[in-house]
Amino acid sequence: MDQRQRVAGWQPEPAVVEGEGRTPRKRRAILAAATEAFLQHGYLGASMDEVAAKAGVSKQTVYKQFENKERLFAEIVLGTSDQLLDGLTKAYAETLDEAGDAREALRALAHYFLDSLTNPSVLQLRRLVIAEADRFPDVCGAWFTSGFERSLEALGQALTTLTERGLLRELADPSLAAYQFAGLVMYKPMNRAMFAGTEARPPADEFEKLADQATEVFLAAYGLGSPAR
Amino acid sequence: MDQRQRVAGWQPEPAVVEGEGRTPRKRRAILAAATEAFLQHGYLGASMDEVAAKAGVSKQTVYKQFENKERLFAEIVLGTSDQLLDGLTKAYAETLDEAGDAREALRALAHYFLDSLTNPSVLQLRRLVIAEADRFPDVCGAWFTSGFERSLEALGQALTTLTERGLLRELADPSLAAYQFAGLVMYKPMNRAMFAGTEARPPADEFEKLADQATEVFLAAYGLGSPAR
DNA sequence: AAATCATACTAGACAGTCCAGTTCTCTTCT
DNA sequence: AGAAGAGAACTGGACTGTCTAGTATGATTT
């Protein structure tokens, strides 16, 4: 029902944990409400009154848990980077283990990218971080290095395992190859998604073509033997 | 002196035009000031008082020229898309005409991308449009289709001319190939630039590697004959 | 007894309006 | 050509209404 639960290992709404004390339960509710508010309206557009109301909590409780608006923002942004990284890393391992050859593996990876990274919540999070990059360079920079960059490093390692299994050429710079693959797959749909608003989602049959074509280009450069085309 | 004058055919500060009447001169000053304010602080963060002060103009004059804050924003964003498109289209033509072979042409293109799109003003404009994509879907969507997408279409046509000159394989989908090349070159540096704040600029020697490697991958897929590596 | 609640409050910001006095620009007259 | 005057544009500043981050308080729940 909620699409966000299925992808990218990231869920803005915290799961209900039984037997949890009142205080941590409220804290989670505040984080969930604030996440929704920030994603929807941006940092300046979201108000603390709105957060408290959405969390079903008094404003005083919000300020007991979080020093101020900035800290609340930082906590949310930094909290998501680990979750994103974990989800992607796991997906790499699974996708690649199941694959019999490089083409199959890369196609599966491409589809995973396209599905998870065009998810509305993920897009809104990207927008939020990008929008506030100049206002909170430390927080957003940390999100980038510990979330985004590391997930690409993980993809580089995943590609290296393909090389070790004799499915791909030796990669002089696995991290760069990872960025290249991600760029081949995502540059077009990600830009549209970023610029054209959360509502505008691309047709599903475009994903097939993007995944296939990106895979072929990548294999032409890094695959074994002559290109299969 | 001002880096913005050199790249991407876009200049946020309007040139001084002699013999111009008072009203249009003030209007340009307002646009320039508002551009700076919006790029620096975002839509909500920029205040109309600040715009008026920066333009050296009374607030009343601002509201005489522009109905309200939203219209001012729209005017600025839409005004930039044409300028960006023009700059890139011209650069494609020049770069490709001068090139003797495909490798040379693609490298030059890659360097042009890297130089112009990592320019601070261009980055801030991208951030602004992305940040407000949900608040102003019409304006930002129009910026995307009439600026971003069309410049990629233009790149696709430029690549087609390389094919016609016998320097590149036939392209089944020139537009997609253009996105792929742009993705190969820009995905890594653009993401860092977007997320890590305007201050963090990458080292210049990374550009060389990005341009070279992107070119080689692209040629492996779309070049003539066997890969040159 | 500690946490939380509802509510009210402070202090400041901001979009947009209004007004009385000034400067510019253009037309008309000499 | 140049002076004069009309009307529009512009200015500075005050003002309204609304919103917001953050604090304070006294009652209620756990």
Short mmCIF file of C-alpha atoms (C1' of nucleotides) in Angstrom, two decimals:
data_model
loop_
_atom_site.label_atom_id
_atom_site.label_comp_id
_atom_site.label_asym_id
_atom_site.label_seq_id
_atom_site.Cartn_x
_atom_site.Cartn_y
_atom_site.Cartn_z
CA MET A 1 0.00 0.00 0.00
CA ASP A 2 2.64 2.47 0.98
CA GLN A 3 5.16 2.38 -1.77
CA ARG A 4 7.89 3.69 0.48
CA GLN A 5 8.02 0.50 2.47
CA ARG A 6 9.16 -1.54 -0.48
CA VAL A 7 12.28 0.19 -1.68
CA ALA A 8 15.63 1.61 -0.78
CA GLY A 9 15.51 0.27 2.75
CA TRP A 10 14.28 3.59 3.99
CA GLN A 11 11.02 4.29 5.70
CA PRO A 12 10.13 7.77 6.84
CA GLU A 13 7.49 6.44 9.21
CA PRO A 14 9.04 4.50 12.06
CA ALA A 15 7.63 1.09 12.73
CA VAL A 16 5.63 0.74 15.92
CA VAL A 17 7.75 -0.85 18.60
CA GLU A 18 5.81 -2.56 21.37
CA GLY A 19 6.65 -2.16 25.01
CA GLU A 20 8.45 1.08 24.20
CA GLY A 21 8.38 3.76 26.86
CA ARG A 22 6.36 6.88 26.42
CA THR A 23 9.24 9.26 25.88
CA PRO A 24 10.99 7.35 23.09
CA ARG A 25 7.62 6.70 21.49
CA LYS A 26 6.89 10.40 21.37
CA ARG A 27 10.38 11.09 20.12
CA ARG A 28 9.83 8.76 17.19
CA ALA A 29 6.49 10.33 16.47
CA ILE A 30 8.13 13.74 16.36
CA LEU A 31 10.85 12.50 14.04
CA ALA A 32 8.28 10.95 11.73
CA ALA A 33 6.14 14.06 11.69
CA ALA A 34 9.11 16.34 11.15
CA THR A 35 10.41 14.17 8.34
CA GLU A 36 7.09 14.42 6.59
CA ALA A 37 6.90 18.16 7.13
CA PHE A 38 10.43 18.88 5.95
CA LEU A 39 10.10 16.64 2.91
CA GLN A 40 6.83 18.26 1.98
CA HIS A 41 7.53 21.93 2.61
CA GLY A 42 11.30 22.27 2.90
CA TYR A 43 13.23 23.58 5.87
CA LEU A 44 11.84 27.11 5.96
CA GLY A 45 8.39 26.09 4.81
CA ALA A 46 7.85 23.58 7.60
CA SER A 47 6.74 25.01 10.93
CA MET A 48 7.33 23.62 14.38
CA ASP A 49 3.64 24.01 15.19
CA GLU A 50 2.86 21.79 12.25
CA VAL A 51 5.37 19.21 13.43
CA ALA A 52 3.92 19.14 16.92
CA ALA A 53 0.38 18.84 15.61
CA LYS A 54 1.28 16.07 13.16
CA ALA A 55 3.07 14.18 15.89
CA GLY A 56 0.09 14.54 18.22
CA VAL A 57 2.36 16.14 20.76
CA SER A 58 2.64 19.50 22.43
CA LYS A 59 5.21 21.95 21.24
CA GLN A 60 6.91 21.82 24.59
CA THR A 61 7.62 18.14 24.11
CA VAL A 62 9.20 18.81 20.75
CA TYR A 63 11.58 21.29 22.33
CA LYS A 64 12.31 18.90 25.19
CA GLN A 65 13.49 16.29 22.68
CA PHE A 66 15.24 18.57 20.20
CA GLU A 67 17.09 21.72 21.07
CA ASN A 68 15.76 23.68 18.11
CA LYS A 69 14.67 23.46 14.51
CA GLU A 70 18.18 23.15 13.14
CA ARG A 71 19.05 20.18 15.33
CA LEU A 72 15.82 18.46 14.42
CA PHE A 73 16.63 18.92 10.76
CA ALA A 74 20.15 17.62 11.20
CA GLU A 75 18.97 14.56 13.10
CA ILE A 76 16.54 13.66 10.35
CA VAL A 77 18.88 14.17 7.43
CA LEU A 78 21.76 12.29 9.01
CA GLY A 79 19.46 9.50 10.13
CA THR A 80 18.44 8.75 6.58
CA SER A 81 21.89 8.37 5.12
CA ASP A 82 22.69 5.19 7.03
CA GLN A 83 19.36 3.66 6.14
CA LEU A 84 19.83 4.41 2.45
CA LEU A 85 23.33 2.98 2.48
CA ASP A 86 22.26 -0.22 4.22
CA GLY A 87 19.40 -0.78 1.80
CA LEU A 88 21.51 -0.29 -1.29
CA THR A 89 24.42 -2.37 -0.04
CA LYS A 90 22.14 -5.29 0.73
CA ALA A 91 20.49 -4.98 -2.65
CA TYR A 92 23.86 -5.08 -4.41
CA ALA A 93 24.83 -8.30 -2.70
CA GLU A 94 21.53 -10.03 -3.41
CA THR A 95 21.23 -8.85 -6.98
CA LEU A 96 24.72 -9.89 -7.91
CA ASP A 97 24.65 -13.26 -6.17
CA GLU A 98 21.57 -14.29 -8.06
CA ALA A 99 22.93 -13.30 -11.45
CA GLY A 100 24.46 -15.84 -13.82
CA ASP A 101 26.20 -13.41 -16.15
CA ALA A 102 27.21 -9.78 -16.23
CA ARG A 103 24.44 -8.60 -18.51
CA GLU A 104 21.80 -10.10 -16.29
CA ALA A 105 23.42 -8.66 -13.17
CA LEU A 106 23.75 -5.17 -14.57
CA ARG A 107 20.19 -5.12 -15.84
CA ALA A 108 18.92 -6.15 -12.44
CA LEU A 109 21.02 -3.46 -10.79
CA ALA A 110 19.75 -0.85 -13.20
CA HIS A 111 16.16 -1.77 -12.48
CA TYR A 112 16.79 -1.65 -8.78
CA PHE A 113 18.24 1.85 -9.15
CA LEU A 114 15.36 3.05 -11.23
CA ASP A 115 12.73 1.64 -8.93
CA SER A 116 14.19 2.79 -5.68
CA LEU A 117 15.59 6.17 -6.58
CA THR A 118 12.46 7.42 -8.31
CA ASN A 119 10.41 6.73 -5.21
CA PRO A 120 8.69 9.96 -4.14
CA SER A 121 10.09 10.03 -0.62
CA VAL A 122 13.61 9.47 -1.84
CA LEU A 123 13.20 12.22 -4.41
CA GLN A 124 11.88 14.64 -1.82
CA LEU A 125 14.77 13.82 0.45
CA ARG A 126 17.22 14.51 -2.35
CA ARG A 127 15.47 17.82 -3.03
CA LEU A 128 15.60 18.75 0.61
CA VAL A 129 19.31 18.05 0.96
CA ILE A 130 20.14 19.83 -2.27
CA ALA A 131 18.02 22.83 -1.36
CA GLU A 132 19.67 23.27 2.03
CA ALA A 133 23.21 22.42 0.96
CA ASP A 134 24.31 26.02 1.33
CA ARG A 135 22.42 26.66 4.56
CA PHE A 136 23.73 23.51 6.27
CA PRO A 137 26.93 22.58 4.46
CA ASP A 138 28.12 20.35 7.30
CA VAL A 139 24.98 18.28 7.61
CA CYS A 140 24.37 17.99 3.89
CA GLY A 141 28.01 17.32 3.16
CA ALA A 142 28.00 14.54 5.75
CA TRP A 143 24.85 13.08 4.24
CA PHE A 144 26.56 13.05 0.87
CA THR A 145 29.82 11.44 1.94
CA SER A 146 28.40 8.92 4.38
CA GLY A 147 25.32 8.06 2.35
CA PHE A 148 25.64 8.80 -1.33
CA GLU A 149 29.37 8.41 -1.89
CA ARG A 150 29.65 5.31 0.23
CA SER A 151 26.80 3.63 -1.58
CA LEU A 152 28.64 4.25 -4.84
CA GLU A 153 31.82 2.83 -3.30
CA ALA A 154 29.79 -0.21 -2.38
CA LEU A 155 28.62 -0.50 -5.96
CA GLY A 156 32.26 -0.33 -7.04
CA GLN A 157 33.05 -3.24 -4.78
CA ALA A 158 30.07 -5.14 -6.09
CA LEU A 159 31.37 -4.65 -9.61
CA THR A 160 34.76 -5.91 -8.48
CA THR A 161 33.17 -9.16 -7.37
CA LEU A 162 31.84 -9.53 -10.90
CA THR A 163 35.41 -9.19 -12.13
CA GLU A 164 36.57 -11.78 -9.62
CA ARG A 165 33.94 -14.18 -10.83
CA GLY A 166 35.31 -13.74 -14.35
CA LEU A 167 32.25 -11.91 -15.65
CA LEU A 168 33.77 -8.49 -16.21
CA ARG A 169 37.05 -7.03 -17.35
CA GLU A 170 39.53 -5.85 -14.70
CA LEU A 171 38.50 -2.40 -13.46
CA ALA A 172 41.31 0.09 -12.98
CA ASP A 173 39.03 2.32 -10.92
CA PRO A 174 35.97 0.43 -9.66
CA SER A 175 34.50 3.50 -7.99
CA LEU A 176 34.64 5.51 -11.19
CA ALA A 177 33.11 2.61 -13.10
CA ALA A 178 30.31 2.55 -10.55
CA TYR A 179 29.64 6.26 -11.08
CA GLN A 180 29.71 5.73 -14.81
CA PHE A 181 27.16 2.95 -14.62
CA ALA A 182 24.94 4.95 -12.32
CA GLY A 183 25.25 7.93 -14.65
CA LEU A 184 24.35 5.87 -17.69
CA VAL A 185 21.25 4.58 -15.98
CA MET A 186 20.09 7.48 -13.87
CA TYR A 187 21.15 10.75 -15.44
CA LYS A 188 18.08 11.14 -17.60
CA PRO A 189 15.32 9.96 -15.24
CA MET A 190 16.89 11.54 -12.18
CA ASN A 191 17.13 14.96 -13.74
CA ARG A 192 13.56 14.83 -14.89
CA ALA A 193 12.44 13.67 -11.48
CA MET A 194 14.40 16.40 -9.73
CA PHE A 195 13.32 19.27 -11.93
CA ALA A 196 9.86 18.34 -13.01
CA GLY A 197 8.22 17.89 -9.62
CA THR A 198 7.37 14.83 -7.60
CA GLU A 199 4.14 14.24 -9.48
CA ALA A 200 5.69 13.74 -12.89
CA ARG A 201 6.78 10.12 -12.98
CA PRO A 202 8.13 8.61 -16.18
CA PRO A 203 6.34 5.81 -18.01
CA ALA A 204 7.38 2.36 -16.84
CA ASP A 205 8.41 1.11 -20.27
CA GLU A 206 11.11 3.76 -20.39
CA PHE A 207 12.86 2.04 -17.52
CA GLU A 208 13.31 -1.10 -19.59
CA LYS A 209 15.04 0.81 -22.34
CA LEU A 210 17.20 2.81 -19.95
CA ALA A 211 18.35 -0.32 -18.16
CA ASP A 212 19.08 -2.20 -21.37
CA GLN A 213 20.92 0.58 -23.12
CA ALA A 214 22.99 1.50 -20.09
CA THR A 215 23.96 -2.14 -19.68
CA GLU A 216 25.03 -2.44 -23.31
CA VAL A 217 27.19 0.66 -23.20
CA PHE A 218 28.79 -0.43 -19.96
CA LEU A 219 29.48 -3.90 -21.31
CA ALA A 220 30.95 -2.51 -24.49
CA ALA A 221 33.56 -0.80 -22.37
CA TYR A 222 33.99 -3.20 -19.47
CA GLY A 223 32.58 -6.51 -20.66
CA LEU A 224 34.59 -9.47 -21.82
CA GLY A 225 35.28 -10.09 -25.52
CA SER A 226 33.47 -8.37 -28.33
CA PRO A 227 30.25 -6.48 -27.81
CA ALA A 228 27.11 -8.57 -28.27
CA ARG A 229 25.20 -6.31 -30.59
CA MET B 1 37.15 38.72 -13.13
CA ASP B 2 33.61 37.51 -12.82
CA GLN B 3 33.66 33.86 -13.65
CA ARG B 4 30.01 33.88 -14.58
CA GLN B 5 30.65 35.93 -17.66
CA ARG B 6 32.76 33.21 -19.22
CA VAL B 7 30.56 30.19 -19.25
CA ALA B 8 27.23 28.80 -20.23
CA GLY B 9 26.13 31.97 -21.93
CA TRP B 10 24.31 33.11 -18.86
CA GLN B 11 24.88 36.26 -16.91
CA PRO B 12 22.78 37.07 -13.87
CA GLU B 13 23.81 40.72 -13.92
CA PRO B 14 22.34 42.57 -16.88
CA ALA B 15 24.75 44.60 -18.95
CA VAL B 16 24.39 48.34 -18.66
CA VAL B 17 22.58 49.71 -21.67
CA GLU B 18 23.13 53.36 -22.42
CA GLY B 19 20.35 55.64 -23.34
CA GLU B 20 17.90 53.31 -21.62
CA GLY B 21 14.96 54.90 -19.95
CA ARG B 22 14.58 55.02 -16.21
CA THR B 23 11.85 52.43 -15.91
CA PRO B 24 13.51 49.63 -17.87
CA ARG B 25 16.79 50.37 -16.12
CA LYS B 26 15.17 49.96 -12.74
CA ARG B 27 13.40 46.86 -13.91
CA ARG B 28 16.70 45.28 -14.88
CA ALA B 29 18.23 46.27 -11.57
CA ILE B 30 15.36 44.57 -9.76
CA LEU B 31 15.75 41.43 -11.82
CA ALA B 32 19.46 41.34 -11.14
CA ALA B 33 19.01 41.89 -7.43
CA ALA B 34 16.23 39.35 -7.18
CA THR B 35 18.27 36.78 -9.07
CA GLU B 36 21.10 37.18 -6.63
CA ALA B 37 18.78 37.03 -3.64
CA PHE B 38 16.90 33.94 -4.82
CA LEU B 39 20.08 32.12 -5.80
CA GLN B 40 21.65 32.91 -2.47
CA HIS B 41 18.79 32.34 -0.05
CA GLY B 42 16.16 30.38 -1.95
CA TYR B 43 12.58 31.43 -2.61
CA LEU B 44 11.36 31.63 0.98
CA GLY B 45 14.68 32.85 2.34
CA ALA B 46 14.85 35.87 0.05
CA SER B 47 12.83 38.89 1.14
CA MET B 48 11.33 41.57 -1.01
CA ASP B 49 12.86 44.22 1.22
CA GLU B 50 16.26 42.75 0.49
CA VAL B 51 15.54 42.74 -3.23
CA ALA B 52 14.49 46.38 -3.18
CA ALA B 53 17.53 47.38 -1.15
CA LYS B 54 19.94 45.45 -3.36
CA ALA B 55 18.41 46.99 -6.46
CA GLY B 56 18.69 50.48 -4.98
CA VAL B 57 14.99 50.91 -5.53
CA SER B 58 11.96 51.46 -3.35
CA LYS B 59 9.68 48.57 -2.56
CA GLN B 60 6.85 50.31 -4.35
CA THR B 61 8.80 50.21 -7.59
CA VAL B 62 9.37 46.50 -7.21
CA TYR B 63 5.63 45.96 -6.92
CA LYS B 64 4.95 48.26 -9.84
CA GLN B 65 7.13 46.09 -12.07
CA PHE B 66 6.18 42.69 -10.70
CA GLU B 67 2.80 41.76 -9.41
CA ASN B 68 4.12 39.77 -6.47
CA LYS B 69 6.95 37.55 -5.30
CA GLU B 70 5.79 34.52 -7.24
CA ARG B 71 5.71 36.35 -10.56
CA LEU B 72 9.15 37.77 -9.93
CA PHE B 73 10.45 34.28 -9.27
CA ALA B 74 8.82 32.90 -12.39
CA GLU B 75 10.21 35.66 -14.56
CA ILE B 76 13.72 35.00 -13.35
CA VAL B 77 13.67 31.23 -13.67
CA LEU B 78 12.11 31.23 -17.12
CA GLY B 79 14.48 33.94 -18.28
CA THR B 80 17.50 31.79 -17.60
CA SER B 81 16.46 28.72 -19.52
CA ASP B 82 16.73 30.35 -22.93
CA GLN B 83 20.12 31.80 -22.12
CA LEU B 84 21.47 28.45 -20.97
CA LEU B 85 20.15 26.71 -24.05
CA ASP B 86 21.65 29.26 -26.40
CA GLY B 87 25.04 29.04 -24.75
CA LEU B 88 25.20 25.27 -24.88
CA THR B 89 23.91 25.00 -28.42
CA LYS B 90 26.53 27.42 -29.68
CA ALA B 91 29.24 25.58 -27.79
CA TYR B 92 28.24 22.27 -29.36
CA ALA B 93 28.53 23.64 -32.85
CA GLU B 94 31.90 25.27 -32.26
CA THR B 95 33.41 22.36 -30.36
CA LEU B 96 32.41 19.80 -32.95
CA ASP B 97 33.41 21.84 -35.97
CA GLU B 98 36.93 22.24 -34.69
CA ALA B 99 37.43 18.58 -33.90
CA GLY B 100 39.24 16.25 -36.26
CA ASP B 101 38.11 12.95 -34.77
CA ALA B 102 35.47 11.68 -32.40
CA ARG B 103 37.76 11.22 -29.41
CA GLU B 104 38.96 14.79 -29.64
CA ALA B 105 35.42 16.11 -30.07
CA LEU B 106 34.01 14.18 -27.14
CA ARG B 107 36.83 15.19 -24.84
CA ALA B 108 36.30 18.82 -25.70
CA LEU B 109 32.57 18.47 -25.09
CA ALA B 110 33.19 16.82 -21.75
CA HIS B 111 35.49 19.60 -20.66
CA TYR B 112 32.98 22.18 -21.71
CA PHE B 113 30.32 20.45 -19.64
CA LEU B 114 32.53 20.21 -16.62
CA ASP B 115 33.65 23.80 -16.80
CA SER B 116 30.30 25.39 -17.40
CA LEU B 117 28.02 23.27 -15.26
CA THR B 118 30.15 23.45 -12.14
CA ASN B 119 30.06 27.22 -12.21
CA PRO B 120 28.67 28.50 -8.90
CA SER B 121 25.81 30.50 -10.38
CA VAL B 122 24.70 27.63 -12.54
CA LEU B 123 24.80 25.30 -9.55
CA GLN B 124 22.78 27.68 -7.43
CA LEU B 125 20.23 28.02 -10.18
CA ARG B 126 19.91 24.24 -10.39
CA ARG B 127 19.47 24.08 -6.63
CA LEU B 128 16.83 26.77 -6.72
CA VAL B 129 14.81 25.08 -9.43
CA ILE B 130 15.08 21.68 -7.78
CA ALA B 131 14.15 23.06 -4.38
CA GLU B 132 11.01 24.75 -5.68
CA ALA B 133 9.95 22.04 -8.11
CA ASP B 134 7.02 21.06 -5.91
CA ARG B 135 6.01 24.61 -5.02
CA PHE B 136 6.07 25.81 -8.65
CA PRO B 137 5.68 22.73 -10.81
CA ASP B 138 4.66 24.73 -13.87
CA VAL B 139 7.55 27.13 -13.84
CA CYS B 140 10.16 24.56 -12.93
CA GLY B 141 8.76 22.03 -15.36
CA ALA B 142 8.90 24.62 -18.12
CA TRP B 143 12.49 25.45 -17.21
CA PHE B 144 13.34 21.78 -17.46
CA THR B 145 11.70 21.07 -20.79
CA SER B 146 12.63 24.28 -22.54
CA GLY B 147 16.12 24.56 -21.09
CA PHE B 148 17.54 21.28 -19.88
CA GLU B 149 15.83 18.79 -22.13
CA ARG B 150 16.23 20.86 -25.25
CA SER B 151 19.93 21.33 -24.62
CA LEU B 152 20.27 17.55 -24.44
CA GLU B 153 18.30 17.22 -27.66
CA ALA B 154 20.75 19.66 -29.18
CA LEU B 155 23.61 17.49 -27.99
CA GLY B 156 21.92 14.52 -29.63
CA GLN B 157 21.83 16.40 -32.92
CA ALA B 158 25.46 17.37 -32.48
CA LEU B 159 26.35 13.71 -32.05
CA THR B 160 24.39 12.91 -35.20
CA THR B 161 26.60 15.28 -37.15
CA LEU B 162 29.57 13.26 -35.94
CA THR B 163 27.90 10.18 -37.38
CA GLU B 164 27.28 11.97 -40.65
CA ARG B 165 30.93 12.93 -40.85
CA GLY B 166 31.78 9.24 -40.49
CA LEU B 167 33.32 9.62 -37.05
CA LEU B 168 30.75 7.70 -35.03
CA ARG B 169 28.56 4.66 -35.43
CA GLU B 170 24.93 5.16 -36.41
CA LEU B 171 22.88 6.17 -33.36
CA ALA B 172 19.49 4.50 -33.03
CA ASP B 173 18.45 7.06 -30.43
CA PRO B 174 20.68 10.16 -30.53
CA SER B 175 18.89 11.79 -27.63
CA LEU B 176 19.44 8.80 -25.39
CA ALA B 177 23.09 8.64 -26.42
CA ALA B 178 23.39 12.29 -25.48
CA TYR B 179 21.98 11.61 -22.03
CA GLN B 180 24.32 8.68 -21.66
CA PHE B 181 27.35 10.76 -22.51
CA ALA B 182 26.26 13.53 -20.19
CA GLY B 183 25.67 10.97 -17.46
CA LEU B 184 29.07 9.40 -17.93
CA VAL B 185 30.73 12.77 -17.63
CA MET B 186 28.60 14.61 -15.11
CA TYR B 187 26.97 12.17 -12.74
CA LYS B 188 29.80 12.13 -10.25
CA PRO B 189 30.83 15.79 -10.18
CA MET B 190 27.28 17.08 -10.46
CA ASN B 191 26.06 15.08 -7.51
CA ARG B 192 28.93 16.23 -5.39
CA ALA B 193 28.37 19.80 -6.45
CA MET B 194 24.65 19.60 -5.71
CA PHE B 195 24.90 17.94 -2.33
CA ALA B 196 28.12 19.25 -0.92
CA GLY B 197 27.47 22.98 -1.10
CA THR B 198 28.59 25.65 -3.50
CA GLU B 199 31.94 26.08 -1.79
CA ALA B 200 33.21 22.55 -2.33
CA ARG B 201 34.66 22.51 -5.83
CA PRO B 202 36.47 19.43 -7.08
CA PRO B 203 40.18 19.47 -7.94
CA ALA B 204 40.86 20.42 -11.54
CA ASP B 205 42.86 17.30 -12.34
CA GLU B 206 39.80 15.17 -11.68
CA PHE B 207 38.12 16.79 -14.67
CA GLU B 208 40.78 15.43 -16.97
CA LYS B 209 40.18 11.89 -15.81
CA LEU B 210 36.40 12.21 -15.94
CA ALA B 211 36.51 13.55 -19.47
CA ASP B 212 38.93 10.88 -20.68
CA GLN B 213 37.19 7.94 -19.08
CA ALA B 214 33.74 9.02 -20.17
CA THR B 215 35.00 9.43 -23.69
CA GLU B 216 36.54 5.97 -23.74
CA VAL B 217 33.40 4.28 -22.48
CA PHE B 218 31.26 6.15 -24.96
CA LEU B 219 33.57 5.28 -27.83
CA ALA B 220 33.67 1.64 -26.82
CA ALA B 221 29.93 1.57 -27.37
CA TYR B 222 29.42 4.07 -30.18
CA GLY B 223 32.83 4.47 -31.79
CA LEU B 224 33.93 2.90 -35.04
CA GLY B 225 35.84 -0.38 -35.13
CA SER B 226 37.50 -1.98 -32.14
CA PRO B 227 38.04 -0.10 -28.91
CA ALA B 228 41.36 1.75 -28.74
CA ARG B 229 42.60 0.56 -25.37
"C1'" DA C 1 7.51 13.13 40.76
"C1'" DA C 2 8.33 13.44 36.15
"C1'" DA C 3 6.50 14.02 31.74
"C1'" DT C 4 3.13 15.98 28.99
"C1'" DC C 5 -0.69 18.92 27.76
"C1'" DA C 6 -3.18 23.11 26.10
"C1'" DT C 7 -2.68 27.60 25.68
"C1'" DA C 8 -1.02 31.96 25.78
"C1'" DC C 9 2.79 34.95 25.10
"C1'" DT C 10 7.17 37.44 23.27
"C1'" DA C 11 9.73 39.26 19.81
"C1'" DG C 12 10.73 39.58 15.30
"C1'" DA C 13 10.15 38.86 10.36
"C1'" DC C 14 7.79 39.29 6.08
"C1'" DA C 15 4.41 40.25 1.95
"C1'" DG C 16 2.03 43.66 0.43
"C1'" DT C 17 -0.27 48.50 0.88
"C1'" DC C 18 -0.56 53.43 1.54
"C1'" DC C 19 0.83 58.15 1.46
"C1'" DA C 20 3.11 62.63 1.05
"C1'" DG C 21 6.78 64.60 -1.05
"C1'" DT C 22 10.52 64.35 -5.00
"C1'" DT C 23 12.45 63.58 -9.33
"C1'" DC C 24 12.36 62.30 -14.01
"C1'" DT C 25 10.65 62.53 -18.81
"C1'" DC C 26 8.05 63.98 -22.36
"C1'" DT C 27 5.19 67.31 -24.63
"C1'" DT C 28 4.02 71.88 -25.66
"C1'" DC C 29 4.87 76.61 -26.05
"C1'" DT C 30 7.91 80.53 -27.10
"C1'" DA D 1 16.61 75.48 -29.67
"C1'" DG D 2 15.30 75.95 -25.07
"C1'" DA D 3 11.95 76.92 -21.08
"C1'" DA D 4 7.90 75.46 -18.74
"C1'" DG D 5 4.74 72.66 -17.00
"C1'" DA D 6 1.91 68.24 -16.59
"C1'" DG D 7 1.85 63.70 -15.39
"C1'" DA D 8 3.91 59.70 -14.45
"C1'" DA D 9 7.39 57.27 -11.92
"C1'" DC D 10 9.97 57.04 -7.83
"C1'" DT D 11 11.22 57.51 -2.83
"C1'" DG D 12 11.30 56.65 2.14
"C1'" DG D 13 8.97 55.29 5.64
"C1'" DA D 14 5.19 53.98 8.19
"C1'" DC D 15 1.53 50.56 8.63
"C1'" DT D 16 -1.45 46.13 8.54
"C1'" DG D 17 -2.13 41.52 9.09
"C1'" DT D 18 -0.15 37.33 9.46
"C1'" DC D 19 3.14 33.99 10.51
"C1'" DT D 20 6.95 31.85 13.12
"C1'" DA D 21 10.67 30.15 16.61
"C1'" DG D 22 10.94 29.65 20.95
"C1'" DT D 23 9.37 30.36 26.06
"C1'" DA D 24 6.34 30.29 30.12
"C1'" DT D 25 2.62 28.49 32.98
"C1'" DG D 26 -0.60 26.03 35.37
"C1'" DA D 27 -3.41 21.89 34.89
"C1'" DT D 28 -3.46 16.82 33.82
"C1'" DT D 29 -1.68 12.29 33.02
"C1'" DT D 30 1.32 8.32 33.87
#
